[in-house]
Coordinates of C-alpha atoms and ligand atoms in Angstrom, one line a residue:
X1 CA 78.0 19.5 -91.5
X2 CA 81.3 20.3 -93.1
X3 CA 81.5 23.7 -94.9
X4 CA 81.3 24.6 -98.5
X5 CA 83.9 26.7 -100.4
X6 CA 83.5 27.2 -104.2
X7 CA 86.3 28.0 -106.1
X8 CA 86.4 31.0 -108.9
X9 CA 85.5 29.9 -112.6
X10 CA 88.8 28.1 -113.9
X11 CA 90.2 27.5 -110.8
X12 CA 89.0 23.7 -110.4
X13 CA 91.6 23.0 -113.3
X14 CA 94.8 21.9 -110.5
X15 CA 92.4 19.8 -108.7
X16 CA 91.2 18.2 -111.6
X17 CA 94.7 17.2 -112.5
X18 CA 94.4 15.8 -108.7
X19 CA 96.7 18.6 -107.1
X20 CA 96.6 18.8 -103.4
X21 CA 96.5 22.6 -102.4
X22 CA 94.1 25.3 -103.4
X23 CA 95.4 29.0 -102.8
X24 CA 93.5 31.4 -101.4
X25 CA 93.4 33.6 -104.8
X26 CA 91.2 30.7 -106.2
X27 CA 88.5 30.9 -103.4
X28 CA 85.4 33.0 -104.5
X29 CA 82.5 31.9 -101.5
X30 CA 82.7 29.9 -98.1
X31 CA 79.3 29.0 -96.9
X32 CA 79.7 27.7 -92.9
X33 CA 82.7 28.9 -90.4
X34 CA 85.4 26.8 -90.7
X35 CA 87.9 26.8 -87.9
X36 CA 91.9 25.7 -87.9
X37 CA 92.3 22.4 -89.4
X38 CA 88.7 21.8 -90.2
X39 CA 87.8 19.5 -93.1
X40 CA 85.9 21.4 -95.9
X41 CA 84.2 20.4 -99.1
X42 CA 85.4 21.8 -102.8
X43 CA 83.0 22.8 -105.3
X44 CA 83.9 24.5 -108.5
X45 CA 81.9 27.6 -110.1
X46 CA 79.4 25.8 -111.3
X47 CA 78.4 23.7 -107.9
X48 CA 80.1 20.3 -108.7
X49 CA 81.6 18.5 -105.6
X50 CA 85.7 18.5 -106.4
X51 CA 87.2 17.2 -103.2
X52 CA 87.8 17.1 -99.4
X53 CA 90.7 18.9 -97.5
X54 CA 91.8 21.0 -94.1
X55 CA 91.0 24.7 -94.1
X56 CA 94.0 26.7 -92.9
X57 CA 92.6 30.2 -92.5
X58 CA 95.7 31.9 -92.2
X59 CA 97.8 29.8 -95.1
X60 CA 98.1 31.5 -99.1
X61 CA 97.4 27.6 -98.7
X62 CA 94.0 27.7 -97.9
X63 CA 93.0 24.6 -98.0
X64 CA 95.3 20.4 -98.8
X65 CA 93.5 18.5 -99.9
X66 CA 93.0 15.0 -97.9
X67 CA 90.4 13.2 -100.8
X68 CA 89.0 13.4 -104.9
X69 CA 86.6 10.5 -103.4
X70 CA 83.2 12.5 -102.2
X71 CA 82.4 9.1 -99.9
X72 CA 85.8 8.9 -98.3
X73 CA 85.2 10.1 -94.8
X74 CA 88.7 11.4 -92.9
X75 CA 88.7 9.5 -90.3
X76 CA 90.8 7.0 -88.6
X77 CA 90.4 4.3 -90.9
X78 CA 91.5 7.1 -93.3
X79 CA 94.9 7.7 -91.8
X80 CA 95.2 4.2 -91.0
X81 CA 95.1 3.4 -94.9
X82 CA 97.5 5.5 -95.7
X83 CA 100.4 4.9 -93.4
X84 CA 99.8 1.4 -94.5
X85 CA 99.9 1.7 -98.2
X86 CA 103.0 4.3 -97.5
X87 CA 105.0 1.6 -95.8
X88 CA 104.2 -1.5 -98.3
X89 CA 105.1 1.4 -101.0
X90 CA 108.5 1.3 -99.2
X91 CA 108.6 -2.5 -98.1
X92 CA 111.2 -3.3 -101.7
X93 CA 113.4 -1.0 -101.0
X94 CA 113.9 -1.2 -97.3
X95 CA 114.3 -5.0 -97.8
X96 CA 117.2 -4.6 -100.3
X97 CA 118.9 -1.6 -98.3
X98 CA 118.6 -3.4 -95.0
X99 CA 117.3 -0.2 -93.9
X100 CA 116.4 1.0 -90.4
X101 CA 115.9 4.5 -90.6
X102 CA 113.7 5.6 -93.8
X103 CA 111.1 8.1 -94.1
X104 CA 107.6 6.3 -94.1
X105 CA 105.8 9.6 -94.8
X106 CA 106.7 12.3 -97.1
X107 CA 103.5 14.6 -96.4
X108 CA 102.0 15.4 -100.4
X109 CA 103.7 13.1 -102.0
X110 CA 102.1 10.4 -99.8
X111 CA 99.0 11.3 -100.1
X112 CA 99.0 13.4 -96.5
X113 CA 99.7 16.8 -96.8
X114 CA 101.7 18.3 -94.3
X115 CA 102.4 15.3 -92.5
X116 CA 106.4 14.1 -92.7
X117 CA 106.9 10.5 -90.1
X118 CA 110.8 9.0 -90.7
X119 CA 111.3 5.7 -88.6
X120 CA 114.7 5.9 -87.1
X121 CA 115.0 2.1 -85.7
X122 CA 112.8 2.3 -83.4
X123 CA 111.6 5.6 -83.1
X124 CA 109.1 7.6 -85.1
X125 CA 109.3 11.3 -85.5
X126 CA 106.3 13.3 -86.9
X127 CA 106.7 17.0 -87.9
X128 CA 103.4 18.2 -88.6
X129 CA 103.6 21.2 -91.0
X130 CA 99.9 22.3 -91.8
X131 CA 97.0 23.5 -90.2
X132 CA 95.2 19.6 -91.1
X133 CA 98.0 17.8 -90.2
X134 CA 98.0 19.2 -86.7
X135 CA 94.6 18.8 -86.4
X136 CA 94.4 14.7 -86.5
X137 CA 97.5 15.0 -84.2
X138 CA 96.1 11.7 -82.1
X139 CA 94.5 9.6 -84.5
X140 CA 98.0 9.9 -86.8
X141 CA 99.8 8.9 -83.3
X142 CA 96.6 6.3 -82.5
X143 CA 97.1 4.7 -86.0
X144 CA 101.3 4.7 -85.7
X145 CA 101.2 3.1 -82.1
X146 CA 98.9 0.2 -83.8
X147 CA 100.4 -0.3 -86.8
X148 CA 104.1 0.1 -84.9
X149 CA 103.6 -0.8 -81.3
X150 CA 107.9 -1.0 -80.0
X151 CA 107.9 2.4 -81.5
X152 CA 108.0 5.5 -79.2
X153 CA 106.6 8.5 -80.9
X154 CA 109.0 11.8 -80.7
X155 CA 107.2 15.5 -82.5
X156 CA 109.9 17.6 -84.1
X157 CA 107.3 20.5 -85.3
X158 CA 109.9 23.4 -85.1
X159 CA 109.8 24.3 -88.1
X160 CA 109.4 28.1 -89.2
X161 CA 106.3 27.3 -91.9
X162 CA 103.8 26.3 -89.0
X163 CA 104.2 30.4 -88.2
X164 CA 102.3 30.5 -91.7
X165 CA 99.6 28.6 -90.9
X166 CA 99.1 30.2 -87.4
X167 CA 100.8 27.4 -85.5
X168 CA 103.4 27.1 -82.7
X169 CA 106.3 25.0 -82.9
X170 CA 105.8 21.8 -80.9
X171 CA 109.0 19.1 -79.5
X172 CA 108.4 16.5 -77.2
X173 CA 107.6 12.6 -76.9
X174 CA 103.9 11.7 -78.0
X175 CA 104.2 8.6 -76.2
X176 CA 105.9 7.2 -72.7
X177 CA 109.4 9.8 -72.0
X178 CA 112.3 7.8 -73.4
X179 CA 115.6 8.5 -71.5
X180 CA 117.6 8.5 -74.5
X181 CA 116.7 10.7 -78.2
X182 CA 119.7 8.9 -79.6
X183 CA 119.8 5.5 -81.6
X184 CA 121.1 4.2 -84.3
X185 CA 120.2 3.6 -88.0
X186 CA 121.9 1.1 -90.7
X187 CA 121.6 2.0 -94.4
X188 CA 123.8 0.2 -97.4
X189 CA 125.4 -1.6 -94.1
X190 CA 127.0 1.8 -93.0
X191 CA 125.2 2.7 -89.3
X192 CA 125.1 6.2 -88.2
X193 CA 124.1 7.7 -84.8
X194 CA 121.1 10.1 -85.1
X195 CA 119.7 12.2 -82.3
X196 CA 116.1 12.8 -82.7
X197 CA 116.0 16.0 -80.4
X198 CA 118.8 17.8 -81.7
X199 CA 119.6 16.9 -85.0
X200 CA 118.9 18.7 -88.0
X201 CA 115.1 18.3 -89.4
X202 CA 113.9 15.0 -88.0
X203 CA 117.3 14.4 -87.2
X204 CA 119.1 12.9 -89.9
X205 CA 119.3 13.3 -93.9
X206 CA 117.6 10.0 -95.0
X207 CA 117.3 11.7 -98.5
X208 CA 120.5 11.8 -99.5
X209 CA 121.2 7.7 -98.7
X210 CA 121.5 6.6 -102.8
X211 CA 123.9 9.2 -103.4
X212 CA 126.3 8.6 -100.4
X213 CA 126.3 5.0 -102.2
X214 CA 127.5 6.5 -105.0
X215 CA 130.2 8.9 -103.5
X216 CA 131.6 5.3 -101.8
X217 CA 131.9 3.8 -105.7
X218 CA 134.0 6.3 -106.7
X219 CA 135.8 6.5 -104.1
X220 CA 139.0 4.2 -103.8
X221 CA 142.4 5.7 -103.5
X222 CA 141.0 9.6 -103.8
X223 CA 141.7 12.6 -101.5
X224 CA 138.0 13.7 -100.8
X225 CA 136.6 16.7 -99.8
X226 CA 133.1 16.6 -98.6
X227 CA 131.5 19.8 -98.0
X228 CA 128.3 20.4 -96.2
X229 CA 129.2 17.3 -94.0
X230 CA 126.9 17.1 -91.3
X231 CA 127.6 13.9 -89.6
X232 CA 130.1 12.6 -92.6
X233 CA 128.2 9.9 -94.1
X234 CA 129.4 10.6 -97.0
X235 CA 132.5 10.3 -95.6
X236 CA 131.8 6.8 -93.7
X237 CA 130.6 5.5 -97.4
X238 CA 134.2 6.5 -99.1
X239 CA 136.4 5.5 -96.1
X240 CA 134.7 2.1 -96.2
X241 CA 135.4 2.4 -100.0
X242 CA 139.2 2.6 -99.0
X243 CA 139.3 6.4 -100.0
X244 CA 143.1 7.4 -99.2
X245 CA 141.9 10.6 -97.4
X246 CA 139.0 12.4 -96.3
X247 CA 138.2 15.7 -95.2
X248 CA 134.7 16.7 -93.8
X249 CA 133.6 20.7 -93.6
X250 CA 130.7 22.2 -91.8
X251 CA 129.9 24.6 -89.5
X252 CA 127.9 22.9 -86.7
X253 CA 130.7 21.6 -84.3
X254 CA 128.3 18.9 -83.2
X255 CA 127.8 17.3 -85.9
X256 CA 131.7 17.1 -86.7
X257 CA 131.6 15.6 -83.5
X258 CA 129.0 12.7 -84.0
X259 CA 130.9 12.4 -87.5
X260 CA 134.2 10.8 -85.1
X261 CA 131.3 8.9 -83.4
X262 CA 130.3 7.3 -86.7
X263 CA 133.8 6.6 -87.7
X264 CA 134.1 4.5 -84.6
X265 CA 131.1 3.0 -84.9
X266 CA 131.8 1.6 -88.3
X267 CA 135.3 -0.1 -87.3
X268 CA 136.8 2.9 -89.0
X269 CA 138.4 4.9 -86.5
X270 CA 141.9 4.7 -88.2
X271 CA 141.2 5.9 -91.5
X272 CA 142.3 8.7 -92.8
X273 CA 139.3 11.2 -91.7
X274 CA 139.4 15.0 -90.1
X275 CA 137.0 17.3 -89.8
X276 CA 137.4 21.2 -90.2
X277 CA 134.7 23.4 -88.9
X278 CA 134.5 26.2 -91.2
X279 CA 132.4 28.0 -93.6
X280 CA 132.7 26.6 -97.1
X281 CA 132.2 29.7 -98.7
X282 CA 135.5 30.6 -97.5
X283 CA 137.3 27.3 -96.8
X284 CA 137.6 27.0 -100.7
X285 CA 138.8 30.2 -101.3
X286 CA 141.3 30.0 -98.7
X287 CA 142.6 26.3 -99.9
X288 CA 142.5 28.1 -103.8
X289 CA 144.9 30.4 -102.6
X290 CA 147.0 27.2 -100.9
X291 CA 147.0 25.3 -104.2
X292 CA 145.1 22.4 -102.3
X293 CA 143.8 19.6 -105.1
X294 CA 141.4 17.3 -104.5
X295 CA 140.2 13.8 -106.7
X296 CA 137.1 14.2 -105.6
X297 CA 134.7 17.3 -104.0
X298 CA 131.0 16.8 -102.5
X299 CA 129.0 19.5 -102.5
X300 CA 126.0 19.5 -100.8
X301 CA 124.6 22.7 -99.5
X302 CA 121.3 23.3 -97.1
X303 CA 118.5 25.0 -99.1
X304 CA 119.5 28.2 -100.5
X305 CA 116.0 29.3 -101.7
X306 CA 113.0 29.8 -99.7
X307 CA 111.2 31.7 -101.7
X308 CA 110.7 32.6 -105.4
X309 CA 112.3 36.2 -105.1
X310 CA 115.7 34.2 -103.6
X311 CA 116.2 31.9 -106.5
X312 CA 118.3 34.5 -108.6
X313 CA 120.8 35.1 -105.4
X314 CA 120.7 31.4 -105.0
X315 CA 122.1 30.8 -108.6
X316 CA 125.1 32.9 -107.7
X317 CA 125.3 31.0 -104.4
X318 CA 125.8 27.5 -106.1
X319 CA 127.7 29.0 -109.0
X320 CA 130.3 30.6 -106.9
X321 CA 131.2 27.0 -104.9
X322 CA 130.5 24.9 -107.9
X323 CA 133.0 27.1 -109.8
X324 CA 135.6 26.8 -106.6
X325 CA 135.2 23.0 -106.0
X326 CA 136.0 22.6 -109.6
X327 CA 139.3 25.2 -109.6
X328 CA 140.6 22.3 -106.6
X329 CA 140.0 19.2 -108.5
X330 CA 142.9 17.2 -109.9
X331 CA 142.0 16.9 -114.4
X332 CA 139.9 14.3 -113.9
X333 CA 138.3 14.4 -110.4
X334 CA 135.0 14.3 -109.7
X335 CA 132.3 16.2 -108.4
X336 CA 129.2 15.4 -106.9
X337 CA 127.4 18.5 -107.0
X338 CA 123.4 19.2 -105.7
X339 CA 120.8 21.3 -104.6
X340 CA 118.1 20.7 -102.4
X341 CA 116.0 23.6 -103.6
X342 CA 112.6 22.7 -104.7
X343 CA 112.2 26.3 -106.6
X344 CA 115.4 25.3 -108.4
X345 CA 114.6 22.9 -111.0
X346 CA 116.8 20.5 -112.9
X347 CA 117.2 22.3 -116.3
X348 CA 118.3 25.5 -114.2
X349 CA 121.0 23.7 -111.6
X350 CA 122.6 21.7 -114.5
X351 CA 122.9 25.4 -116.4
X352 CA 124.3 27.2 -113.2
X353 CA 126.9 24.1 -113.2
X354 CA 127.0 24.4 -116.7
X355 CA 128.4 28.6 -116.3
X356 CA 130.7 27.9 -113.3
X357 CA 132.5 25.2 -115.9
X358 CA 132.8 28.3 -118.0
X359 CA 134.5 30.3 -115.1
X360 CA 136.3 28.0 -113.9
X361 CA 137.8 27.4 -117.3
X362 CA 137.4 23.7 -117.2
X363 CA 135.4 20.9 -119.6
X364 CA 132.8 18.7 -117.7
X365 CA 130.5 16.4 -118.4
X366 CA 127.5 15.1 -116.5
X367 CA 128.2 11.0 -116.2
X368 CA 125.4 10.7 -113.9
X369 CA 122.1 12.2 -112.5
X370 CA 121.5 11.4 -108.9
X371 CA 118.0 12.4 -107.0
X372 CA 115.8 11.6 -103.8
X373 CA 115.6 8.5 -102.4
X374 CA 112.3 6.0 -103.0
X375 CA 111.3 6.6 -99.6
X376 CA 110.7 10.6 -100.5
X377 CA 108.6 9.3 -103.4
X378 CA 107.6 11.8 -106.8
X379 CA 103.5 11.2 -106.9
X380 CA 103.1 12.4 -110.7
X381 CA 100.3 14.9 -108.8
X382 CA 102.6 16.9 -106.6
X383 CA 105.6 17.8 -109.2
X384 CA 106.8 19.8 -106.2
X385 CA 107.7 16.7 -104.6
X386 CA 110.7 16.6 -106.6
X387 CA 113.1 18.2 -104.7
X388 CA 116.6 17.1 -104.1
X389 CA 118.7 16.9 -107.9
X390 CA 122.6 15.7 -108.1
X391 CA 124.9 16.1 -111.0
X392 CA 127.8 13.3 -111.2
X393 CA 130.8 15.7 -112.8
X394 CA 133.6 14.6 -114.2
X395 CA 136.4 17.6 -114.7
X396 CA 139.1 17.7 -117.3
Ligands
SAH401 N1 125.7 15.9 -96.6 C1 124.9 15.8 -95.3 C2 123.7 16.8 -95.2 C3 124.1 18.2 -95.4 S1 122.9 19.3 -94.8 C4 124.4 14.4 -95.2 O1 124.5 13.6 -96.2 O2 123.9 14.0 -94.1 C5 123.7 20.8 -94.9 C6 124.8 21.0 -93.8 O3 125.5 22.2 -94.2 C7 124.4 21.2 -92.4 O4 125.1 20.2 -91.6 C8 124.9 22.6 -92.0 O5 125.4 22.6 -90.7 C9 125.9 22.9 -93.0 N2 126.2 24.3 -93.4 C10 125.3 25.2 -93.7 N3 125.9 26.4 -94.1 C11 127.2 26.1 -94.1 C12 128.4 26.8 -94.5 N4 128.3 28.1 -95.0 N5 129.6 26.2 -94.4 C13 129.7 25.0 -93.9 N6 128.6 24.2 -93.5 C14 127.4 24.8 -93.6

């Protein structure tokens, strides 16, 4: 029998509101020994049943919840329900995008905490993130090779939060050893090589797909400076946009160098593209002091804030290159401007954009608000699942 954990008196009141994580504040009795990953039952104060989830003894989250349904057992059929109503929550989208790489689980938001699963053509990565998640390791991988059987199945759990939950990080194929971890993925009929072993996260930045769309539509005949690069697909986006120049930024050499790769893959090896390893921070103060102008600047930075306690230093972070990229735009120019920060929320990135106007002496108005793509959904349960904000800027 599973064990019981009753909360404190009030502290039913996120679950009621169908919240998936209970902290470990709110827990006042465990009756039964439950180990790593474990699924519990939730009562509240007053013994009723609340809801099912994996006990993670170490975590501040002690337990995710998996299910508000007391006769739902968490079991394959379970985790074969879900990455099937995932992918036809996705099916629209990937039709009209003609996508091949998408992310067909984004953990909470999905209704599987701590579980993220992006389809790169035909490979699936899983990064399992939680003490539950790790747990159902093989039926998740039993269910995927069913439900997707040309996929091989590659685990990219190195990620520093499994150290929370008193997890090692974990790489490797889950099925048959492939001799290749690179493919290739098509999105808004731009394709772009990603390496599933050694790329950043999962490999790739499917997130971010709407906006590059957007960075292409304004960009004909501009001089474009996109910071934060990675492998340039926002650059691939504007150079198949006819942008007049392009000039990518970041500091990991290797992903400059599949950037070239991308440019060649998309027929666009002779447009006007470099690539300048450096550190942002100081590239823009160094091309202030040059008098470099730009038409239009993308900023988009890795998370800044990992904790509460950061989100004050983070402010200064984004204000000091939001303030910079607009001191280098042409009156006029535009700038695409975000944060990835979940801690940061909307109100507060538009007013640290808002003060580095102020500094940087110029007027600018917000002509468009760009976020997340639909395959890292926003359940109206899990708020935090709203992560990824962009500001559209135009600067007189
Ligand atoms: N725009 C990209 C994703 C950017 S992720 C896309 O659409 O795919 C953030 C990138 O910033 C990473 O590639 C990382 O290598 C780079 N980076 C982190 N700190 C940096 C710094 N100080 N200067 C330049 N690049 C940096």
């Amino acid at each position: 029998m599973s064990a019981r954990i009753s909360l404190n008196v009030g502290r039913e009141k996120s679950l009621l509101r169908k919240h998936p994580w209970i902290f470990s504040k709110a827990i006042n009795k465990i009756k039964g020994k439950p180990m790593l990953g474990d699924t519990v039952d939730v009562f509240d104060s007053k013994g009723n049943w609340l809801a099912k989830g994996a006990y993670s003894p170490e975590s501040q989250i002690r337990i995710r919840i998996w299910s508000f349904d007391e006769h739902q057992e968490i079991d394959r059929d379970f985790f074969f329900n879900k990455l099937q109503k995932a992918q036809v929550r996705r099916d629209w989208f990937i039709a009209q995008g003609k996508l091949t790489g998408y992310r067909l689980i984004a953990g909470e938001s999905d209704g599987l905490p701590g579980v993220t699963i992006d389809k790169y053509d035909n490979f699936l990565v899983c990064q399992l993130l939680s003490a539950g998640a790790d747990f159902h390791r093989y039926t998740l991988v039993s269910c995927l090779k069913e439900l997707y059987p040309d996929c091989h199945i590659y685990e990219r759990s190195d990620v520093d939060v499994r150290k929370k939950e008193g997890l090692e990080p974990v790489t490797g194929w889950l099925t048959e050893p492939q001799d290749s971890t690179e493919c290739v993925i098509e999105e808004h009929g731009i394709k772009i090589h990603v390496d599933i072993a050694t790329g950043h996260k999962t490999g790739f930045y499917l997130d971010q797909r709407d906006s590059r769309l957007t960075a292409g539509k304004f960009a004909k005949d501009k001089t474009i400076l996109n910071c934060f690069s990675y492998t340039s697909t926002f650059a691939l986006h504007c150079a198949a946009n006819n942008a007049k120049e392009v000039i990518n930024v970041d500091v990991s050499q290797s992903a400059l160098d599949m950037g070239k790769r991308n440019l060649d893959l998309n027929g666009l090896a002779d447009a006007n593209v470099s690539f300048v390893k450096a550190d942002v921070f100081k590239l823009l103060r160094t091309y202030r002091e040059e008098q470099r102008r730009f038409d239009m600047i993308i900023l988009d930075p890795p998370k800044f804030v990992e904790s509460k306690a950061q989100l004050t230093g983070a402010c200064r972070g984004y204000k000091d290159i939001n303030m910079l990229a607009m001191q280098l735009l042409n009156p006029g120019g535009i700038l695409l401007t975000f944060s990835c920060s979940g801690l940061m929320e909307a109100s507060l990135f538009q007013k640290v954009v808002a003060d580095a106007a102020l500094d940087a002496k110029r007027n600018v108005y917000f002509v468009e608000r760009l976020q997340q793509a639909a395959d890292h959904p926003i359940s109206s349960n899990y708020p935090e699942g709203y992560y990824l904000k962009g500001l559209v800027c135009q600067v007189e």
